[in-house]
Short mmCIF file of C-alpha atoms in Angstrom, two decimals:
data_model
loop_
_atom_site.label_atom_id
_atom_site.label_comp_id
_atom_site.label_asym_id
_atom_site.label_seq_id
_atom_site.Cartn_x
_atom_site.Cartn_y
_atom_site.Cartn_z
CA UNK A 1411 167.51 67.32 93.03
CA UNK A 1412 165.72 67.23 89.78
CA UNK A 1413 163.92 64.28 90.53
CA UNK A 1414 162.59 66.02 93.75
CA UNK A 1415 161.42 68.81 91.47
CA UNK A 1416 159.73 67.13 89.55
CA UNK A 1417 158.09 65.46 92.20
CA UNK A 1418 156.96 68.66 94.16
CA UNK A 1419 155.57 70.04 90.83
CA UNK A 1420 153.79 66.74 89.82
CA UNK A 1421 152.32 67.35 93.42
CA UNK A 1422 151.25 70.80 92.99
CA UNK A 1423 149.55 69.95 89.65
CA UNK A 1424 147.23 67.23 91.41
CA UNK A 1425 146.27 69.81 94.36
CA UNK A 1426 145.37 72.28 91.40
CA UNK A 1427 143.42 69.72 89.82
CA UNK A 1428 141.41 69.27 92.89
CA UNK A 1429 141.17 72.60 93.83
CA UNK A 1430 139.29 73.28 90.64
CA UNK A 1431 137.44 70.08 90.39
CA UNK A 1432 136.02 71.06 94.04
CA UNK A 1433 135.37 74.62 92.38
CA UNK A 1434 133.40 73.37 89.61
CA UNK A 1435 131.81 71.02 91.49
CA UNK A 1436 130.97 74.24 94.53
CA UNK A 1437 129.75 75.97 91.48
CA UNK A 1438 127.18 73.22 90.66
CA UNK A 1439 125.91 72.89 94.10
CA UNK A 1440 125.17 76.61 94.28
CA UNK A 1441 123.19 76.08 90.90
CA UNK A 1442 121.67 78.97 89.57
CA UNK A 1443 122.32 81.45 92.67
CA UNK A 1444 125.38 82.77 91.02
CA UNK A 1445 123.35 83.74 87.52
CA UNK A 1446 121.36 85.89 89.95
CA UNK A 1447 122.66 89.90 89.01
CA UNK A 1448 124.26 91.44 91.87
CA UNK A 1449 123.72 95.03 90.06
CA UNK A 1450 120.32 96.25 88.57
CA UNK A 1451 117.96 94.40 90.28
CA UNK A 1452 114.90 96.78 89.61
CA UNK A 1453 112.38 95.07 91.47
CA UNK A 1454 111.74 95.01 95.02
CA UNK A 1455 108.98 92.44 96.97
CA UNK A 1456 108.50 92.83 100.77
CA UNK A 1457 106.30 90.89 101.99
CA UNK A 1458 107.03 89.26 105.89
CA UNK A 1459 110.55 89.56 104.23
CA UNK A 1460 112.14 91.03 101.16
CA UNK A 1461 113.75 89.72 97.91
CA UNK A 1462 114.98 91.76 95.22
CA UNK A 1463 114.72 90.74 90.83
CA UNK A 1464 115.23 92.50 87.94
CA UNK A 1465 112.20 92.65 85.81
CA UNK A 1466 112.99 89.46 83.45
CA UNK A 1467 112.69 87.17 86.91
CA UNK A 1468 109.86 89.38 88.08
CA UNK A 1469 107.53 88.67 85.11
CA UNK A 1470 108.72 85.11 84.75
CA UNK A 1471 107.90 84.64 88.53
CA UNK A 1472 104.54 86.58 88.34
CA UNK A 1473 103.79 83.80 85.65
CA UNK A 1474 104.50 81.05 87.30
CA UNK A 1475 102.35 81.94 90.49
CA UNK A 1476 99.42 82.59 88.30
CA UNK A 1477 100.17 79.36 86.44
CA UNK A 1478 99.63 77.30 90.10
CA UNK A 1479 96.12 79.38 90.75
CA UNK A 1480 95.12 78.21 87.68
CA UNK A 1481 95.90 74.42 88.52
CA UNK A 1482 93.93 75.46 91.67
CA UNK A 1483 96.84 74.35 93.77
CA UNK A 1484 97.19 75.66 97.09
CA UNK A 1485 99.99 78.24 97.88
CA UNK A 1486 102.90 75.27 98.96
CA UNK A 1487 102.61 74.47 95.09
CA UNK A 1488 103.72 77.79 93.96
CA UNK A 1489 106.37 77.95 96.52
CA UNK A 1490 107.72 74.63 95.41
CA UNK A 1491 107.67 76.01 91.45
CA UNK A 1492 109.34 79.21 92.47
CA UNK A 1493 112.26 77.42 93.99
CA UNK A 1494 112.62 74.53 91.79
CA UNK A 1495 112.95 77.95 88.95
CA UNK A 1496 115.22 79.78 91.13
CA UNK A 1497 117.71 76.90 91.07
CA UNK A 1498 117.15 75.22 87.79
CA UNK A 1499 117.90 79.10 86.09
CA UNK A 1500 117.90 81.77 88.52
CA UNK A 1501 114.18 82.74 87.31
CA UNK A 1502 115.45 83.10 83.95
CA UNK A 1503 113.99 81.73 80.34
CA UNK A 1504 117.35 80.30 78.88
CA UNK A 1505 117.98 78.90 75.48
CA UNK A 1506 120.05 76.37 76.45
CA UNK A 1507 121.40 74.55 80.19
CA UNK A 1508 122.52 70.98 80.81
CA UNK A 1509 122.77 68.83 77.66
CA UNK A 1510 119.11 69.64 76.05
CA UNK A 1511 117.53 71.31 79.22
CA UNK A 1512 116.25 74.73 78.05
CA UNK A 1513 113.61 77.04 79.84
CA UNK A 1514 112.42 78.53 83.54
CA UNK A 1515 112.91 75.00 84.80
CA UNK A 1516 115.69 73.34 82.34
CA UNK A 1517 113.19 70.51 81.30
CA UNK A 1518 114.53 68.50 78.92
CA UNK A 1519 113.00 67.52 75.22
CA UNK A 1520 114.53 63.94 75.54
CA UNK A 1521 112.76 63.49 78.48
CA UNK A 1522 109.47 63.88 76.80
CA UNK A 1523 108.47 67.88 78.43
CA UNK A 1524 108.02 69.03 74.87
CA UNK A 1525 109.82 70.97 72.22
CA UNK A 1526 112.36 73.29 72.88
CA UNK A 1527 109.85 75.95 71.34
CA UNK A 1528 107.02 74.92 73.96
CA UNK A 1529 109.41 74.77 77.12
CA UNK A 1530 110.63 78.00 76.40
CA UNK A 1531 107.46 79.17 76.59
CA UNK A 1532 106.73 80.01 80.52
CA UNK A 1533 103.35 79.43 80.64
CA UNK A 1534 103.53 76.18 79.45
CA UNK A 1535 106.74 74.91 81.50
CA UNK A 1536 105.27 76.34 84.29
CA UNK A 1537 102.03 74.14 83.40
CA UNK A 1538 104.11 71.03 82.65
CA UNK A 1539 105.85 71.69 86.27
CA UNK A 1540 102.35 71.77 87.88
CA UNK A 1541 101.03 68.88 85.87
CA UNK A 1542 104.03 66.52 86.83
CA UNK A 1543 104.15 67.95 90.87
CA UNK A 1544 100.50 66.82 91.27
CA UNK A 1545 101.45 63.46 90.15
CA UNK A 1546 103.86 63.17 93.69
CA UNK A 1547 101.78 61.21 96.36
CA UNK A 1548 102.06 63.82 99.80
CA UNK A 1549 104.31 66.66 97.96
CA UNK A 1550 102.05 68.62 100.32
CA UNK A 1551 103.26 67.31 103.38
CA UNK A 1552 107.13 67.05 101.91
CA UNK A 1553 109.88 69.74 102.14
CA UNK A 1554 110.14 71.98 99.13
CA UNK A 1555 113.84 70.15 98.38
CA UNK A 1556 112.31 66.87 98.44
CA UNK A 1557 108.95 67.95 96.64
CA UNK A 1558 110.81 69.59 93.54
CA UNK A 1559 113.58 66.90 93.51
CA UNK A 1560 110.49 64.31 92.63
CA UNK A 1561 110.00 66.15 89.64
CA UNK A 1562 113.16 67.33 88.45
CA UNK A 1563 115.45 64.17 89.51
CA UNK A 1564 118.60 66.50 89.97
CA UNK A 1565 122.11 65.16 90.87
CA UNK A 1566 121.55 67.94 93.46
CA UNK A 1567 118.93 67.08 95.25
CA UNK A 1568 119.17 69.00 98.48
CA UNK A 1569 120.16 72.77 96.24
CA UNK A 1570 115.93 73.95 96.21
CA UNK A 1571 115.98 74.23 99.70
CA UNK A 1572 118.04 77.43 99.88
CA UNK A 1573 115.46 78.89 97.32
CA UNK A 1574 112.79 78.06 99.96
CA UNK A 1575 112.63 81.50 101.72
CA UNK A 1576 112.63 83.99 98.88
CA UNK A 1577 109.76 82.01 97.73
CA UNK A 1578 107.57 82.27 100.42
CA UNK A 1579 108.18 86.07 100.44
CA UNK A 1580 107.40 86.02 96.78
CA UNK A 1581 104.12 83.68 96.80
CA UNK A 1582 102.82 85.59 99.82
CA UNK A 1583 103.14 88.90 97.60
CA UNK A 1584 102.20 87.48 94.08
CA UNK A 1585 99.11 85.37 95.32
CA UNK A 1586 97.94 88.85 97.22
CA UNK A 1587 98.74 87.98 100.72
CA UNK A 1588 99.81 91.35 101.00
CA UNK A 1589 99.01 94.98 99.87
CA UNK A 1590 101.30 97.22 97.46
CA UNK A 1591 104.17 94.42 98.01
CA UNK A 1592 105.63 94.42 94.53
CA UNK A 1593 107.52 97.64 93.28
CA UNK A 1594 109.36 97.78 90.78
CA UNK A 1595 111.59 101.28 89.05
CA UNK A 1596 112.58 100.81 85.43
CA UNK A 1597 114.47 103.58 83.28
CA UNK A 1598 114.57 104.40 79.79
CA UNK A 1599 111.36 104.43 76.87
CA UNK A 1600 109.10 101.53 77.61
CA UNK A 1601 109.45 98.42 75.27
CA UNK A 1602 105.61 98.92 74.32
CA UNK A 1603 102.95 101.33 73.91
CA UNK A 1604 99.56 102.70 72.78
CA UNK A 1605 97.31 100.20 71.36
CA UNK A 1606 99.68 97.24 70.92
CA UNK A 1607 100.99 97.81 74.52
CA UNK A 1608 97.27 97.32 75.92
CA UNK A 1609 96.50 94.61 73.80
CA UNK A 1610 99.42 92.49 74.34
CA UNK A 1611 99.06 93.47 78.62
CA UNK A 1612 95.30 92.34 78.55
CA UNK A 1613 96.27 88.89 76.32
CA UNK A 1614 98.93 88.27 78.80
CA UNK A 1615 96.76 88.48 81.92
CA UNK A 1616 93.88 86.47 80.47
CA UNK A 1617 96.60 83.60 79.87
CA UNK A 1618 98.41 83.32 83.07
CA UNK A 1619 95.37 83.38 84.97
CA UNK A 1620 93.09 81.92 82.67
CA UNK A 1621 90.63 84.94 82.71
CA UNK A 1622 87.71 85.68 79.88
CA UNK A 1623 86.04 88.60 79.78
CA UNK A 1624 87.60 90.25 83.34
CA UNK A 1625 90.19 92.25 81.44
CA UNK A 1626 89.43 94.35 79.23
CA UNK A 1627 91.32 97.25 77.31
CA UNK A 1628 90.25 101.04 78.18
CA UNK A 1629 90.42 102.84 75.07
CA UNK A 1630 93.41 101.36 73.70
CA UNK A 1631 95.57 102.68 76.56
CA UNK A 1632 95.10 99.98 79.22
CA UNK A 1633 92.65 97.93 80.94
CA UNK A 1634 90.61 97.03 83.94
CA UNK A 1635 90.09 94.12 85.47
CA UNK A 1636 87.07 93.00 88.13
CA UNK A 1637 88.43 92.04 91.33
CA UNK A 1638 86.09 89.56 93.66
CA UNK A 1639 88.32 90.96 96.53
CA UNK A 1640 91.04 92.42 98.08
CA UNK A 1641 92.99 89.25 97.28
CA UNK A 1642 92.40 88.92 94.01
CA UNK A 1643 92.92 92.91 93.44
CA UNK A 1644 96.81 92.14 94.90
CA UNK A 1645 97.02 89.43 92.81
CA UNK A 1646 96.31 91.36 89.62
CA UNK A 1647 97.87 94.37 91.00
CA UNK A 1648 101.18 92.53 91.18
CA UNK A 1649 101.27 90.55 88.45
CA UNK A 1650 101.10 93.81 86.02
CA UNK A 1651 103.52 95.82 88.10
CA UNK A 1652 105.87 92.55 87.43
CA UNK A 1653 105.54 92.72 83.92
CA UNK A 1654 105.22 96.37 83.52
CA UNK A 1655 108.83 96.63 82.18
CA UNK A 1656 107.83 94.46 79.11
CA UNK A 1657 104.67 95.74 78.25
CA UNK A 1658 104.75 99.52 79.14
CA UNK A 1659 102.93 100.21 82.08
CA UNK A 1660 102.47 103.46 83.18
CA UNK A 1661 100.62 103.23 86.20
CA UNK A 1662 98.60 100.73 88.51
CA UNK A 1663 96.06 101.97 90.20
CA UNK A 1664 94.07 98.99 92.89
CA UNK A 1665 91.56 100.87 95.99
CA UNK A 1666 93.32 103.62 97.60
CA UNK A 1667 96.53 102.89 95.90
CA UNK A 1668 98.58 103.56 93.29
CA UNK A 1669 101.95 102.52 91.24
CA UNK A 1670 103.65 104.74 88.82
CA UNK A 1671 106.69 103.75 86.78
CA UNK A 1672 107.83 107.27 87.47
CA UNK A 1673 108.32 106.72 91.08
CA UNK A 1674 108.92 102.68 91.05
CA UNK A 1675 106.73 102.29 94.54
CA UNK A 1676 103.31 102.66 96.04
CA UNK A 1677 101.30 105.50 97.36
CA UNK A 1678 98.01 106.49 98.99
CA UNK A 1679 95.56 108.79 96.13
CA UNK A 1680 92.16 107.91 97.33
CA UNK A 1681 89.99 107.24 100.11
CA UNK A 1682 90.73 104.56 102.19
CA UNK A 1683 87.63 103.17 103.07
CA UNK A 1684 86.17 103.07 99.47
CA UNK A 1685 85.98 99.09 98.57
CA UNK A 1686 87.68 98.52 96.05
CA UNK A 1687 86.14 96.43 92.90
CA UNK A 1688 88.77 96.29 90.28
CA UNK A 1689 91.87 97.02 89.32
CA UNK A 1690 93.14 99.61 86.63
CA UNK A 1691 95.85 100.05 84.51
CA UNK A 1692 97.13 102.17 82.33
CA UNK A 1693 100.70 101.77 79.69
CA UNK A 1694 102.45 104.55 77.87
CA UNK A 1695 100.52 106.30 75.13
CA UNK A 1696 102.12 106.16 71.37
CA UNK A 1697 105.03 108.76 71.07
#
């Protein structure tokens, strides 16, 4: 009888040892989806289809689709970087991942991306992602799995493809394929303002989309930017909604419509058929 015991406990201990060996191993095929908050996602983009951030993944994602324009890369690009960053860290800039992979995409310094310091920087592990993606022969023509899994080399090769969806929706929006499709509500005093909020907004948007002299600061409480066209003016207009939580925008204002961070969504103020040649913003005046 005791020997029996013994058995049927040995053989319950080996079925929990699978059981949670096929957990951990479920939990590394999802990749990043379960870092993704459930609660408090503060940002909302609908555009032929809807996804829903908080404002850390909204500004890193903003970045990473300017990043791609800048490479002049055509729209697939930035919808292969968006879900390579979705799974790699849920759209997050992490200090740490696998072994030494840090960052948006969890490249790794042994593997010769750069310094921790530089890959946590998103510009330039966005830029690295680029560089290294336009080095595949026909990425264009493969699927975004098998275009990201080039670069990254993942033990999970097939886990981008569920990313593939929300980032359409969110390239579409960010690269200005649509109008007023990035909202986003935040609570609470703004992490910037006055002078230092408009300086740091206008810095920011000359970087991730390599601008000069198109943004400039309004006195000291935001800044306008030329736009060549509609697309362009959504382009702008969404990128500074997406990082309006971290550098304490007040209000966007692009044609006939207009932002708030009071109201967290879009609405008509002007005349419709006015042609619209920039885009203004405005952050959060000193207290």
């Amino acid at each position: 009888m005791w020997v029996r015991t013994r058995a049927v406990v040995a053989g319950f201990v080996v079925l929990v040892v699978i059981a949670a060996l096929g957990i951990v191993l479920g939990m590394r095929e999802v990749g990043e989806r379960i870092r993704l908050p459930l609660t408090g996602r503060s940002c909302t983009v609908q555009a032929d289809g809807k996804v829903a951030l908080d404002s850390h993944q909204m500004a890193n994602a903003a970045t990473i689709a300017a990043i791609g324009i800048q490479h002049e890369l055509p729209d697939r690009a930035v919808v292969v970087a968006l879900a390579t960053a979705y799974q790699e860290s849920g759209l997050r800039n992490l200090t740490g991942g696998d072994r030494d992979s840090v960052g948006l995409f969890q490249q790794r310094p042994s593997q010769g991306w750069g310094t921790p310091a530089k890959i946590r920087d998103p510009r330039y592990a966005a830029d690295k992602f680029y560089a290294a993606l336009k080095k595949v022969r026909g990425w264009e023509g493969m699927r975004v799995t098998d275009a990201a899994q080039k670069v990254q080399r993942s033990a999970f090769p097939e886990a981008y493809e569920k990313w593939a969806d929300e980032s359409e929706v969110l390239t579409r929006a960010l690269l200005g394929h649509a109008t007023g499709a990035v909202a986003c509500a935040f609570g609470g005093d703004p992490a910037m303002r006055g002078e230092a909020a408009a300086v740091a907004l206008t810095r920011g948007l000359n970087l991730d989309w390599g601008l000069t002299s198109a943004a400039t600061t309004a006195g000291l409480t935001g800044l306008t930017v030329a736009a060549a066209d509609q697309r362009a003016g959504w382009r702008y207009a969404h990128w500074l909604v997406s990082h309006a939580n971290d550098h304490g925008v007040k209000r966007v204002r692009f044609g006939d419509l207009e932002w708030t961070n009071r109201a967290g969504s879009w609405s008509r103020v002007g005349d419709a058929t006015a042609q619209p040649a920039e885009v203004v913003a405005e952050v959060f005046a000193d207290a």
